mmCIF file of C-alpha atoms in Angstrom:
data_model
loop_
_atom_site.group_PDB
_atom_site.id
_atom_site.type_symbol
_atom_site.label_atom_id
_atom_site.label_comp_id
_atom_site.label_asym_id
_atom_site.label_seq_id
_atom_site.Cartn_x
_atom_site.Cartn_y
_atom_site.Cartn_z
ATOM 1 C CA UNK A 1 27.425 -33.855 30.620
ATOM 2 C CA UNK A 2 27.571 -30.224 31.694
ATOM 3 C CA UNK A 3 29.476 -29.259 28.534
ATOM 4 C CA UNK A 4 26.762 -30.847 26.380
ATOM 5 C CA UNK A 5 24.072 -28.764 28.156
ATOM 6 C CA UNK A 6 26.074 -25.604 27.641
ATOM 7 C CA UNK A 7 26.562 -26.387 23.949
ATOM 8 C CA UNK A 8 22.859 -27.174 23.610
ATOM 9 C CA UNK A 9 21.909 -23.849 25.219
ATOM 10 C CA UNK A 10 24.352 -22.004 22.960
ATOM 11 C CA UNK A 11 22.797 -23.677 19.917
ATOM 12 C CA UNK A 12 19.303 -22.669 21.051
ATOM 13 C CA UNK A 13 20.404 -19.074 21.688
ATOM 14 C CA UNK A 14 22.076 -18.837 18.279
ATOM 15 C CA UNK A 15 18.923 -20.138 16.563
ATOM 16 C CA UNK A 16 16.768 -17.635 18.447
ATOM 17 C CA UNK A 17 19.195 -14.851 17.615
ATOM 18 C CA UNK A 18 19.172 -15.813 13.940
ATOM 19 C CA UNK A 19 15.367 -15.909 13.923
ATOM 20 C CA UNK A 20 15.261 -12.512 15.618
ATOM 21 C CA UNK A 21 17.589 -11.032 12.986
ATOM 22 C CA UNK A 22 15.385 -12.379 10.199
ATOM 23 C CA UNK A 23 12.274 -11.006 11.905
ATOM 24 C CA UNK A 24 13.926 -7.651 12.400
ATOM 25 C CA UNK A 25 15.102 -7.634 8.775
ATOM 26 C CA UNK A 26 11.594 -8.319 7.475
ATOM 27 C CA UNK A 27 10.203 -5.552 9.668
ATOM 28 C CA UNK A 28 12.814 -3.082 8.402
ATOM 29 C CA UNK A 29 12.165 -4.046 4.776
ATOM 30 C CA UNK A 30 8.413 -3.557 5.186
ATOM 31 C CA UNK A 31 9.015 -0.192 6.848
ATOM 32 C CA UNK A 32 11.148 0.835 3.857
ATOM 33 C CA UNK A 33 8.312 -0.177 1.525
ATOM 34 C CA UNK A 34 5.963 1.905 3.668
ATOM 35 C CA UNK A 35 8.196 4.934 3.176
ATOM 36 C CA UNK A 36 8.201 4.274 -0.579
ATOM 37 C CA UNK A 37 4.383 4.227 -0.574
ATOM 38 C CA UNK A 38 4.374 7.434 1.459
ATOM 39 C CA UNK A 39 6.590 9.058 -1.187
ATOM 40 C CA UNK A 40 4.222 7.942 -3.940
ATOM 41 C CA UNK A 41 1.299 9.449 -2.086
ATOM 42 C CA UNK A 42 2.712 12.697 -0.701
ATOM 43 C CA UNK A 43 6.333 12.935 -1.772
ATOM 44 C CA UNK A 44 7.554 16.069 -3.456
ATOM 45 C CA UNK A 45 7.438 15.525 -7.236
ATOM 46 C CA UNK A 46 5.865 12.113 -6.676
ATOM 47 C CA UNK A 47 3.172 10.764 -9.009
ATOM 48 C CA UNK A 48 0.303 11.913 -6.794
ATOM 49 C CA UNK A 49 1.658 15.457 -6.608
ATOM 50 C CA UNK A 50 2.095 15.488 -10.394
ATOM 51 C CA UNK A 51 -1.468 14.245 -10.818
ATOM 52 C CA UNK A 52 -2.802 17.075 -8.678
ATOM 53 C CA UNK A 53 -0.715 19.677 -10.504
ATOM 54 C CA UNK A 54 -1.961 18.356 -13.846
ATOM 55 C CA UNK A 55 -5.568 18.572 -12.653
ATOM 56 C CA UNK A 56 -5.052 22.131 -11.435
ATOM 57 C CA UNK A 57 -3.658 22.965 -14.876
ATOM 58 C CA UNK A 58 -6.629 21.199 -16.523
ATOM 59 C CA UNK A 59 -4.308 18.726 -18.262
ATOM 60 C CA UNK A 60 -6.309 15.503 -18.020
ATOM 61 C CA UNK A 61 -3.922 13.493 -20.197
ATOM 62 C CA UNK A 62 -1.018 14.392 -17.910
ATOM 63 C CA UNK A 63 -3.107 13.423 -14.853
ATOM 64 C CA UNK A 64 -3.883 10.036 -16.393
ATOM 65 C CA UNK A 65 -0.166 9.482 -17.058
ATOM 66 C CA UNK A 66 0.597 10.286 -13.421
ATOM 67 C CA UNK A 67 -1.989 7.704 -12.345
ATOM 68 C CA UNK A 68 -0.280 5.154 -14.595
ATOM 69 C CA UNK A 69 3.034 5.965 -12.892
ATOM 70 C CA UNK A 70 1.363 5.623 -9.504
ATOM 71 C CA UNK A 71 -0.061 2.238 -10.425
ATOM 72 C CA UNK A 72 3.299 1.007 -11.716
ATOM 73 C CA UNK A 73 5.025 2.160 -8.524
ATOM 74 C CA UNK A 74 2.434 0.383 -6.358
ATOM 75 C CA UNK A 75 2.706 -2.761 -8.482
ATOM 76 C CA UNK A 76 6.490 -2.758 -8.080
ATOM 77 C CA UNK A 77 6.285 -2.407 -4.300
ATOM 78 C CA UNK A 78 3.596 -5.072 -3.988
ATOM 79 C CA UNK A 79 5.601 -7.431 -6.190
ATOM 80 C CA UNK A 80 8.718 -6.850 -4.069
ATOM 81 C CA UNK A 81 6.807 -7.522 -0.842
ATOM 82 C CA UNK A 82 5.251 -10.629 -2.337
ATOM 83 C CA UNK A 83 8.743 -11.929 -3.179
ATOM 84 C CA UNK A 84 10.011 -11.494 0.385
ATOM 85 C CA UNK A 85 10.943 -14.708 2.130
ATOM 86 C CA UNK A 86 9.480 -15.122 5.595
ATOM 87 C CA UNK A 87 11.675 -18.172 6.339
ATOM 88 C CA UNK A 88 9.324 -19.545 8.978
ATOM 89 C CA UNK A 89 9.338 -16.264 10.922
ATOM 90 C CA UNK A 90 6.481 -16.273 13.416
ATOM 91 C CA UNK A 91 3.524 -14.401 11.903
ATOM 92 C CA UNK A 92 5.709 -13.364 8.943
ATOM 93 C CA UNK A 93 3.277 -14.680 6.350
ATOM 94 C CA UNK A 94 0.376 -12.959 8.087
ATOM 95 C CA UNK A 95 2.207 -9.634 8.232
ATOM 96 C CA UNK A 96 3.243 -9.903 4.603
ATOM 97 C CA UNK A 97 -0.321 -10.720 3.491
ATOM 98 C CA UNK A 98 -1.829 -7.892 5.564
ATOM 99 C CA UNK A 99 0.693 -5.437 4.120
ATOM 100 C CA UNK A 100 -0.051 -6.505 0.555
ATOM 101 C CA UNK A 101 -3.818 -6.342 1.148
ATOM 102 C CA UNK A 102 -3.513 -2.842 2.568
ATOM 103 C CA UNK A 103 -1.368 -1.557 -0.311
ATOM 104 C CA UNK A 104 -3.663 -3.212 -2.867
ATOM 105 C CA UNK A 105 -6.643 -1.335 -1.401
ATOM 106 C CA UNK A 106 -4.765 1.988 -1.370
ATOM 107 C CA UNK A 107 -3.744 1.377 -4.982
ATOM 108 C CA UNK A 108 -7.372 0.630 -5.909
ATOM 109 C CA UNK A 109 -8.437 3.981 -4.479
ATOM 110 C CA UNK A 110 -5.684 5.839 -6.263
ATOM 111 C CA UNK A 111 -6.321 4.307 -9.667
ATOM 112 C CA UNK A 112 -10.063 4.835 -9.286
ATOM 113 C CA UNK A 113 -9.186 8.452 -10.038
ATOM 114 C CA UNK A 114 -8.919 7.412 -13.696
ATOM 115 C CA UNK A 115 -12.689 7.189 -14.005
ATOM 116 C CA UNK A 116 -13.180 10.364 -12.013
ATOM 117 C CA UNK A 117 -10.776 12.293 -14.220
ATOM 118 C CA UNK A 118 -12.447 10.972 -17.362
ATOM 119 C CA UNK A 119 -15.806 12.229 -16.087
ATOM 120 C CA UNK A 120 -14.309 15.597 -15.197
ATOM 121 C CA UNK A 121 -12.902 15.879 -18.690
ATOM 122 C CA UNK A 122 -16.278 15.061 -20.267
ATOM 123 C CA UNK A 123 -18.144 17.472 -17.991
ATOM 124 C CA UNK A 124 -15.763 20.330 -18.794
ATOM 125 C CA UNK A 125 -15.602 19.776 -22.539
ATOM 126 C CA UNK A 126 -17.788 22.480 -24.100
ATOM 127 C CA UNK A 127 -17.930 20.450 -27.329
ATOM 128 C CA UNK A 128 -20.165 17.928 -25.530
ATOM 129 C CA UNK A 129 -23.891 18.512 -25.292
ATOM 130 C CA UNK A 130 -25.378 19.687 -22.037
ATOM 131 C CA UNK A 131 -26.952 16.246 -21.542
ATOM 132 C CA UNK A 132 -23.565 14.510 -21.926
ATOM 133 C CA UNK A 133 -21.927 16.942 -19.496
ATOM 134 C CA UNK A 134 -24.779 16.510 -16.993
ATOM 135 C CA UNK A 135 -24.503 12.715 -17.256
ATOM 136 C CA UNK A 136 -20.755 12.993 -16.585
ATOM 137 C CA UNK A 137 -21.445 15.127 -13.518
ATOM 138 C CA UNK A 138 -23.956 12.529 -12.308
ATOM 139 C CA UNK A 139 -21.419 9.734 -12.885
ATOM 140 C CA UNK A 140 -18.814 11.803 -11.025
ATOM 141 C CA UNK A 141 -21.185 11.958 -8.054
ATOM 142 C CA UNK A 142 -21.567 8.165 -8.109
ATOM 143 C CA UNK A 143 -17.791 7.766 -8.237
ATOM 144 C CA UNK A 144 -17.467 9.942 -5.146
ATOM 145 C CA UNK A 145 -19.804 7.571 -3.303
ATOM 146 C CA UNK A 146 -17.682 4.627 -4.437
ATOM 147 C CA UNK A 147 -14.626 6.457 -3.172
ATOM 148 C CA UNK A 148 -16.192 6.694 0.281
ATOM 149 C CA UNK A 149 -16.654 2.910 0.249
ATOM 150 C CA UNK A 150 -13.040 2.400 -0.805
ATOM 151 C CA UNK A 151 -11.942 4.580 2.113
ATOM 152 C CA UNK A 152 -13.904 2.308 4.463
ATOM 153 C CA UNK A 153 -12.162 -0.746 3.000
ATOM 154 C CA UNK A 154 -8.794 0.929 3.455
ATOM 155 C CA UNK A 155 -9.541 1.745 7.114
ATOM 156 C CA UNK A 156 -10.504 -1.881 7.759
ATOM 157 C CA UNK A 157 -7.377 -3.210 6.064
ATOM 158 C CA UNK A 158 -5.284 -0.660 7.925
ATOM 159 C CA UNK A 159 -6.698 -1.992 11.205
ATOM 160 C CA UNK A 160 -5.914 -5.561 10.134
ATOM 161 C CA UNK A 161 -2.378 -4.504 9.213
ATOM 162 C CA UNK A 162 -1.896 -2.790 12.580
ATOM 163 C CA UNK A 163 -3.055 -5.939 14.362
ATOM 164 C CA UNK A 164 -0.746 -8.113 12.234
ATOM 165 C CA UNK A 165 2.178 -5.784 13.012
ATOM 166 C CA UNK A 166 1.361 -5.927 16.719
ATOM 167 C CA UNK A 167 1.240 -9.743 16.701
ATOM 168 C CA UNK A 168 4.414 -9.943 14.637
ATOM 169 C CA UNK A 169 6.321 -7.636 16.968
ATOM 170 C CA UNK A 170 5.009 -9.411 20.051
ATOM 171 C CA UNK A 171 5.800 -12.918 18.812
ATOM 172 C CA UNK A 172 9.220 -11.948 17.539
ATOM 173 C CA UNK A 173 10.144 -9.788 20.565
ATOM 174 C CA UNK A 174 10.640 -6.665 18.446
ATOM 175 C CA UNK A 175 9.072 -3.997 20.638
#
């Protein structure tokens, strides 16, 4: 009888250990994706840095290409996160969803630069009439207001992600 209890306890401990390894693995994978997003946004020679350099040089076509690269990189990361298996890890689905929602909102802000750059190009093109350039400047102003709203959405989703990470770590004994 005692041997059966010991074997039962060992089975329970091995299942908990396995679950903990899966939870830890998911956390590590999501942290790696976070570093990849960081590199997109501020990494040396990353798409965002190239976009800014192109804008400084006045090369709007180059800036648009950099935004396309940025979008593709975000799409790849989001797709990879979406494909992750949570294997019944406590709060794994919630953490995965919160991470995807956050990265989707950051991507939306980044690719909104397409419209902004197009308006900058129109407003700086001397071949356009003054009215067309003024309308582009007005549209640019509206886009800046939209950008402020996108930043608010990002902050909210960032808070939701932080809460999901906290719950995940707590429920999976990772802190």
